[in-house]
CSV table of C-alpha atoms in Angstrom, one decimal:
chain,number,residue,atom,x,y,z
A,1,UNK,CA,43.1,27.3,12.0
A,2,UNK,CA,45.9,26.3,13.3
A,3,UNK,CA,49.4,28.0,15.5
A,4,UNK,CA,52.3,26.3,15.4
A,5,UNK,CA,54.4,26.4,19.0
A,6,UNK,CA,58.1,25.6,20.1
A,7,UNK,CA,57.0,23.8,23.5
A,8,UNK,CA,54.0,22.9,25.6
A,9,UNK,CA,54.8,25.5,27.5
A,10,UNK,CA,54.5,28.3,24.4
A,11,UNK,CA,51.3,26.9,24.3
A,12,UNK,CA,50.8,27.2,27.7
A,13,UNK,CA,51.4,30.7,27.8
A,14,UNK,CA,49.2,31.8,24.8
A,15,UNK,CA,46.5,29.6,26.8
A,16,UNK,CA,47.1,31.4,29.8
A,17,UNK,CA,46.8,34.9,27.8
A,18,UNK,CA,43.3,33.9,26.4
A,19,UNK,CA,42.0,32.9,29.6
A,20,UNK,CA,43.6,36.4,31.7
A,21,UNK,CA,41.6,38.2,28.6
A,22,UNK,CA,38.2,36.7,28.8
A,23,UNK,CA,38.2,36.6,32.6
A,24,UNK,CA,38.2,40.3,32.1
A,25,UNK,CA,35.5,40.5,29.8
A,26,UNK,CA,32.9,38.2,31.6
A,27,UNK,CA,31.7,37.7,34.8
A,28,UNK,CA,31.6,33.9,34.7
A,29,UNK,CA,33.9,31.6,32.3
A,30,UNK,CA,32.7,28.0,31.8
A,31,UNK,CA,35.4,25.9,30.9
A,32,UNK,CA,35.7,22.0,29.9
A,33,UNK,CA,39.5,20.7,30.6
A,34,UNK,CA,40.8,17.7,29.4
A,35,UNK,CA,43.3,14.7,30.8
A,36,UNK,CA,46.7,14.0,29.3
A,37,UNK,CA,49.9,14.7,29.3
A,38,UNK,CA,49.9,18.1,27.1
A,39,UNK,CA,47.7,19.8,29.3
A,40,UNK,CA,49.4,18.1,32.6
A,41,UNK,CA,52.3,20.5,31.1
A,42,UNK,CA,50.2,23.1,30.9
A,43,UNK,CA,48.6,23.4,34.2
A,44,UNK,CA,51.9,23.8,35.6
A,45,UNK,CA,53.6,26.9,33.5
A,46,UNK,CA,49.5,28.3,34.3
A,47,UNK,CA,50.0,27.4,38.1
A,48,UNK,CA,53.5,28.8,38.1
A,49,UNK,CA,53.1,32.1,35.8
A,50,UNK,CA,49.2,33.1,35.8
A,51,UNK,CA,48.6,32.1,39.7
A,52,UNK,CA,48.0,35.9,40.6
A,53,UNK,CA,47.2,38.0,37.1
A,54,UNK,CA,44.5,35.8,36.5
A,55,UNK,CA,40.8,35.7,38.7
A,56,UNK,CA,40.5,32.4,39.0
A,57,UNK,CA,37.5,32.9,41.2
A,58,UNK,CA,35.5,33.4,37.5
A,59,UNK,CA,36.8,30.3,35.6
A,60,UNK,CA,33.6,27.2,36.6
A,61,UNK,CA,35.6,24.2,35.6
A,62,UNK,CA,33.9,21.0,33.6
A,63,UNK,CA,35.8,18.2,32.4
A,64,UNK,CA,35.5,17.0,28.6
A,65,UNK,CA,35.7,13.4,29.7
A,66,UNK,CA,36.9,11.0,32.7
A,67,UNK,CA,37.6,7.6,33.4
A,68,UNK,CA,35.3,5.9,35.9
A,69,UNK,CA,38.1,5.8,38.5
A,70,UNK,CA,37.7,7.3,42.2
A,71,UNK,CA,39.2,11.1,42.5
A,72,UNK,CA,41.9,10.1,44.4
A,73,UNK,CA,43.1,7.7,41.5
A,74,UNK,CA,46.4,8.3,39.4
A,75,UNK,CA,44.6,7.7,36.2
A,76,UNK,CA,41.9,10.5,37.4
A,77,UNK,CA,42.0,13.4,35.2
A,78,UNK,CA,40.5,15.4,38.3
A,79,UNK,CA,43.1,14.2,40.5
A,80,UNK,CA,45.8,15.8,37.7
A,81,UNK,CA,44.2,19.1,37.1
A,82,UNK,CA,43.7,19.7,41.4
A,83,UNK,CA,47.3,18.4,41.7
A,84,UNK,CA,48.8,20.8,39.0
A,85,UNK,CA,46.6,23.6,39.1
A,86,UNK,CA,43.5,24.1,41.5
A,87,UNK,CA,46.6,23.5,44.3
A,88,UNK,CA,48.1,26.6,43.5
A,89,UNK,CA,45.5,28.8,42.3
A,90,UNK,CA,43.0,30.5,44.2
A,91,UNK,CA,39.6,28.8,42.5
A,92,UNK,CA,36.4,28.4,44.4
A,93,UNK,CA,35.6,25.0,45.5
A,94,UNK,CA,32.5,25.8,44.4
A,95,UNK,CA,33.2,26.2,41.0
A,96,UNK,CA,34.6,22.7,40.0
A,97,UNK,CA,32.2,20.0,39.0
A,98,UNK,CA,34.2,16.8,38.4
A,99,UNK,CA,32.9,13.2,36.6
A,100,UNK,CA,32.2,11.3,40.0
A,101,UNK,CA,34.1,8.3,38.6
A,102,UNK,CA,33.6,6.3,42.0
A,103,UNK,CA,30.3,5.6,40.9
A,104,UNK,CA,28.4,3.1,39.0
A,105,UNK,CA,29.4,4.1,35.5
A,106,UNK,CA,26.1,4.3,34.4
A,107,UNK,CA,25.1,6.3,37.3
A,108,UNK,CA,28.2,8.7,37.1
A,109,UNK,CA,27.0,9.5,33.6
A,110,UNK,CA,23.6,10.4,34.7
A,111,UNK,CA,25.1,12.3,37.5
A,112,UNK,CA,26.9,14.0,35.2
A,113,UNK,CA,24.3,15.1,32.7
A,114,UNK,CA,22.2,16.7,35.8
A,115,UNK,CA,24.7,18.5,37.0
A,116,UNK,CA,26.1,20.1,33.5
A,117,UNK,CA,22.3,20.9,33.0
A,118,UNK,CA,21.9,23.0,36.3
A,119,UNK,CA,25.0,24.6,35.7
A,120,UNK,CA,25.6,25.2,32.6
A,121,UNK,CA,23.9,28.1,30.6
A,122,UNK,CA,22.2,27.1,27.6
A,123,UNK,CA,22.3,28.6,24.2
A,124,UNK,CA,21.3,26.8,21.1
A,125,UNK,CA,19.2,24.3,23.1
A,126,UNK,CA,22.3,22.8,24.2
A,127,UNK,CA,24.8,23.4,27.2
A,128,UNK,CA,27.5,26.1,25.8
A,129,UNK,CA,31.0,25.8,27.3
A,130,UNK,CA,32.8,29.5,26.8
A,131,UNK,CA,36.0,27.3,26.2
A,132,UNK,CA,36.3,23.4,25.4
A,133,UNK,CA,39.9,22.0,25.5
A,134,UNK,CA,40.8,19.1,23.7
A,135,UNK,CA,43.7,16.7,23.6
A,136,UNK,CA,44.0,14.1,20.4
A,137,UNK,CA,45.3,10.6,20.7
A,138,UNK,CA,47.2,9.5,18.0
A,139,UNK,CA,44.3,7.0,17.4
A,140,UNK,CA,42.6,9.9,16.2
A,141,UNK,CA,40.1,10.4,19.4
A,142,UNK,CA,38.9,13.6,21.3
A,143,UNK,CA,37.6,13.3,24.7
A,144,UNK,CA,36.7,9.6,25.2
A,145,UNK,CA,35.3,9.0,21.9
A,146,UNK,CA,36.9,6.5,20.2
A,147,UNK,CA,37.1,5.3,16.3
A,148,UNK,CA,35.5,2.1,17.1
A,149,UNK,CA,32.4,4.1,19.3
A,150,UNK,CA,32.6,6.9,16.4
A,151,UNK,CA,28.4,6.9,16.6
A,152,UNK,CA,28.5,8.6,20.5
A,153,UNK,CA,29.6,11.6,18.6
A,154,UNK,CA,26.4,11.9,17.3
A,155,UNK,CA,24.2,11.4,20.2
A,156,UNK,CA,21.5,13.5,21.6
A,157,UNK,CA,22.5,13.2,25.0
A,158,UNK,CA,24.9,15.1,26.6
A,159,UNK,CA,27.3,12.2,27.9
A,160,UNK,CA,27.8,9.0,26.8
A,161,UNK,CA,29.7,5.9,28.6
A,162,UNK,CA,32.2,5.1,26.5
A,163,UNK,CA,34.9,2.5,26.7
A,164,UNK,CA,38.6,2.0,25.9
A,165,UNK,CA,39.0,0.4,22.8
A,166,UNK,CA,42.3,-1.6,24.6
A,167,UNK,CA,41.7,-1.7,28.2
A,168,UNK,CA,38.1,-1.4,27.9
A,169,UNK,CA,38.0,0.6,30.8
A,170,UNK,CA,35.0,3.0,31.5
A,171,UNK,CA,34.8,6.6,30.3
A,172,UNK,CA,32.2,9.2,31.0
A,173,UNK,CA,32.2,11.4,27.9
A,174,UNK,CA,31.0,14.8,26.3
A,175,UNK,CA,29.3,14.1,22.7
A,176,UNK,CA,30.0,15.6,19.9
A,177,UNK,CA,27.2,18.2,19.9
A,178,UNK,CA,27.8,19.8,23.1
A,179,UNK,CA,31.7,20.1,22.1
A,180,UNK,CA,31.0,22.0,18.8
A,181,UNK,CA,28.2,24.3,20.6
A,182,UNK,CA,31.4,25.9,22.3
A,183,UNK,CA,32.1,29.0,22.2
A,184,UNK,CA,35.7,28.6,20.9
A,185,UNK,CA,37.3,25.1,21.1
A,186,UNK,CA,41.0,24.3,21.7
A,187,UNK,CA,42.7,21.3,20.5
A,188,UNK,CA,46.6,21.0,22.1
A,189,UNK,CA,48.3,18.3,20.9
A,190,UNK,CA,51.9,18.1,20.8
A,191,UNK,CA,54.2,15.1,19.8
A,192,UNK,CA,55.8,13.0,16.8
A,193,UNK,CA,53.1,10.5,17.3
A,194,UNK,CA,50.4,12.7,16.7
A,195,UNK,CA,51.7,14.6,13.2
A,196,UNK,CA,50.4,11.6,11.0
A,197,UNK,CA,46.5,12.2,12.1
A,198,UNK,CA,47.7,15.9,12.6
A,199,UNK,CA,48.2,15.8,9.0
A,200,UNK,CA,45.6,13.4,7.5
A,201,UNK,CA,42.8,15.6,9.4
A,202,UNK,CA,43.9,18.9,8.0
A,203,UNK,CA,44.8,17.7,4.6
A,204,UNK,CA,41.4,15.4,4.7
A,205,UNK,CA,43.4,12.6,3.2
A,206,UNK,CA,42.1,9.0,3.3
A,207,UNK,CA,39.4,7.8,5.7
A,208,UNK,CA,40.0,11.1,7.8
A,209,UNK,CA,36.4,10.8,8.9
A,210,UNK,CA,36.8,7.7,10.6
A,211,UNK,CA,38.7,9.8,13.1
A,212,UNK,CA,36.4,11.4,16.0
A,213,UNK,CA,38.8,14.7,16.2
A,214,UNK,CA,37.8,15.3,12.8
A,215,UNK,CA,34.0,16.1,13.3
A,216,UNK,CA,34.9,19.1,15.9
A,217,UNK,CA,33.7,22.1,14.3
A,218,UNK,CA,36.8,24.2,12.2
A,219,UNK,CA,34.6,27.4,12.6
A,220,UNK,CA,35.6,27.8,16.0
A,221,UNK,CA,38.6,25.6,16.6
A,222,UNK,CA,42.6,26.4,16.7
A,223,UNK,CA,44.5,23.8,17.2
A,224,UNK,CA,47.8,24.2,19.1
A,225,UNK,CA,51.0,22.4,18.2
A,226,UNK,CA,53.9,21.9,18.6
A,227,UNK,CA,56.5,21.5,15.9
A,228,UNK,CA,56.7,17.6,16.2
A,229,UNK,CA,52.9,17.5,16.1
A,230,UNK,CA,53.3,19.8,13.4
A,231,UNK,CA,56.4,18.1,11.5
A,232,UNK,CA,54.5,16.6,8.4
A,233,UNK,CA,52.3,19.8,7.7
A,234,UNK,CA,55.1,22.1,7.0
C-alpha cells in the first residue's frame, strides 16, 4: 500500500497524526527510527507542530540501524534524531536506547541485542516494534542491509554488523525478521533518485529481489512518497 505526498513535510504531518492517535490508545509505544535525510525533515515539522498534542513521555525509542560512530558524531543517526527532535520534545531520557556506536563494533552489536531483548515486549518469539520506520536508498537497501550482505536479512539474530558496500564503514543493524514482526512498518522515501527502485519493487520487475527493501512484509507496510519518489508509478 502505498500514499502519495506533495513534500516531506505532508508526510510528516500524516506521521505525526498516527503517532498522536496510538499514543492515545496504548500506554507504551515502541518505536524503531531511522537515519537520513527524509526523516531529518521530518523530525523537524514533528518538533515544531506535534511538540505539545502529542505525549511523548509514551513513545520508547529504538533505532533500525546505526553506524559505529560515537553519539556525538555528525554521521550519528542518534545525534540527528536528539538534535531535531528529542531537543524539543518532552521525551524521557529513559525511554531512548541508542546503538552505542563508540564501541567495538562487534561488542555494540551484542550490546544492542541485550538491550532490545530486556526492553522490548515479545510476541511471535521475536521482539515486536508497534512502529518500524524505514528509509530506502536508491541502491535498493533498508536499514543497513545492503544488496551485496542481502543474507543478514535472513538471520536468526536480532542485529547483525553490517558494512557499507563503499566506504565499508561499520553498521549495527535490525534483520529482516524483527522488521517484518512489526506491528505496522513505514517506509518514507522521497526523491527522483529513489522512483526507479520505487518502481521496480512495486511493479516486481527484473531482479527486484535482489533489493533488501523488497523482502519487508507488504501486509503491514505503507510506503510514503513523495511525487518525485513516486514519478515513474503514476
Amino acid at each position: 500500500m502505498h500514499k502519495i505526498f506533495e513534500s516531506k513535510q505532508a508526510i510528516g504531518r500524516y506521521l505525526g497524526d498516527y503517532l498522536l492517535n496510538i499514543t492515545q490508545e496504548k500506554g507504551e509505544v515502541y518505536i524503531a527510527l531511522s537515519g537520513g535525510s527524509t526523516p531529518k525533515a521530518i523530525f523537524e515539522l514533528l518538533a515544531k507542530e506535534y511538540a505539545k498534542s502529542i505525549d511523548w513521555s509514551k513513545i520508547v525509542f529504538f533505532w533500525g540501524d546505526e553506524r559505529c560512530v560515537p553519539p556525538t558524531d555528525s554521521e550519528s543517526n542518534f545525534r540527528m534524531t536528539r538534535e531535531h527532535l528529542f531537543d524539543h520534545v518532552d521525551t524521557r531520557a529513559i525511554n531512548i536506547f541508542r546503538v552505542k556506536g563508540e564501541l567495538d563494533p562487534e561488542e555494540a552489536v551484542e550490546d544492542y541485542i541485550e538491550t532490545i531483548d530486556e526492553q522490548v515486549p515479545v510476541v511471535n518469539g521475536l521482539p515486536q516494534f508497534d512502529i518500524m520506520l524505514l528509509g530506502m536508498g536508491d541502491d535498493g537497501h533498508t536499514a543497513s542491509i545492503f544488496p551485496h550482505q542481502i543474507k543478514l536479512w535472513e538471520s536468526n539474530n536480532i542485529c547483525e554488523l553490517a558494512q557499507h558496500p563503499d566506504s565499508g564503514q561499520f553498521r549495527v543493524t535490525l534483520t529482516g525478521n524483527v522488521i517484518n514482526n512489526s506491528q505496522q512498518i513505514f517506509f518514507l522515501v522521497t526523491g527522483e533518485n529513489k522512483a526507479e527502485k520505487v518502481d521496480e519493487i512495486f511493479n516486481k520487475k527484473g531482479n527486484y529481489k535482489q533489493y533488501p527493501a523488497a523482502l519487508v512484509d507488504s501486509t503491514k507496510t505503507e510506503w510514503l512518497l513523495d511525487n518525485a519518489a513516486a514519478n515513474l508509478l503514476k
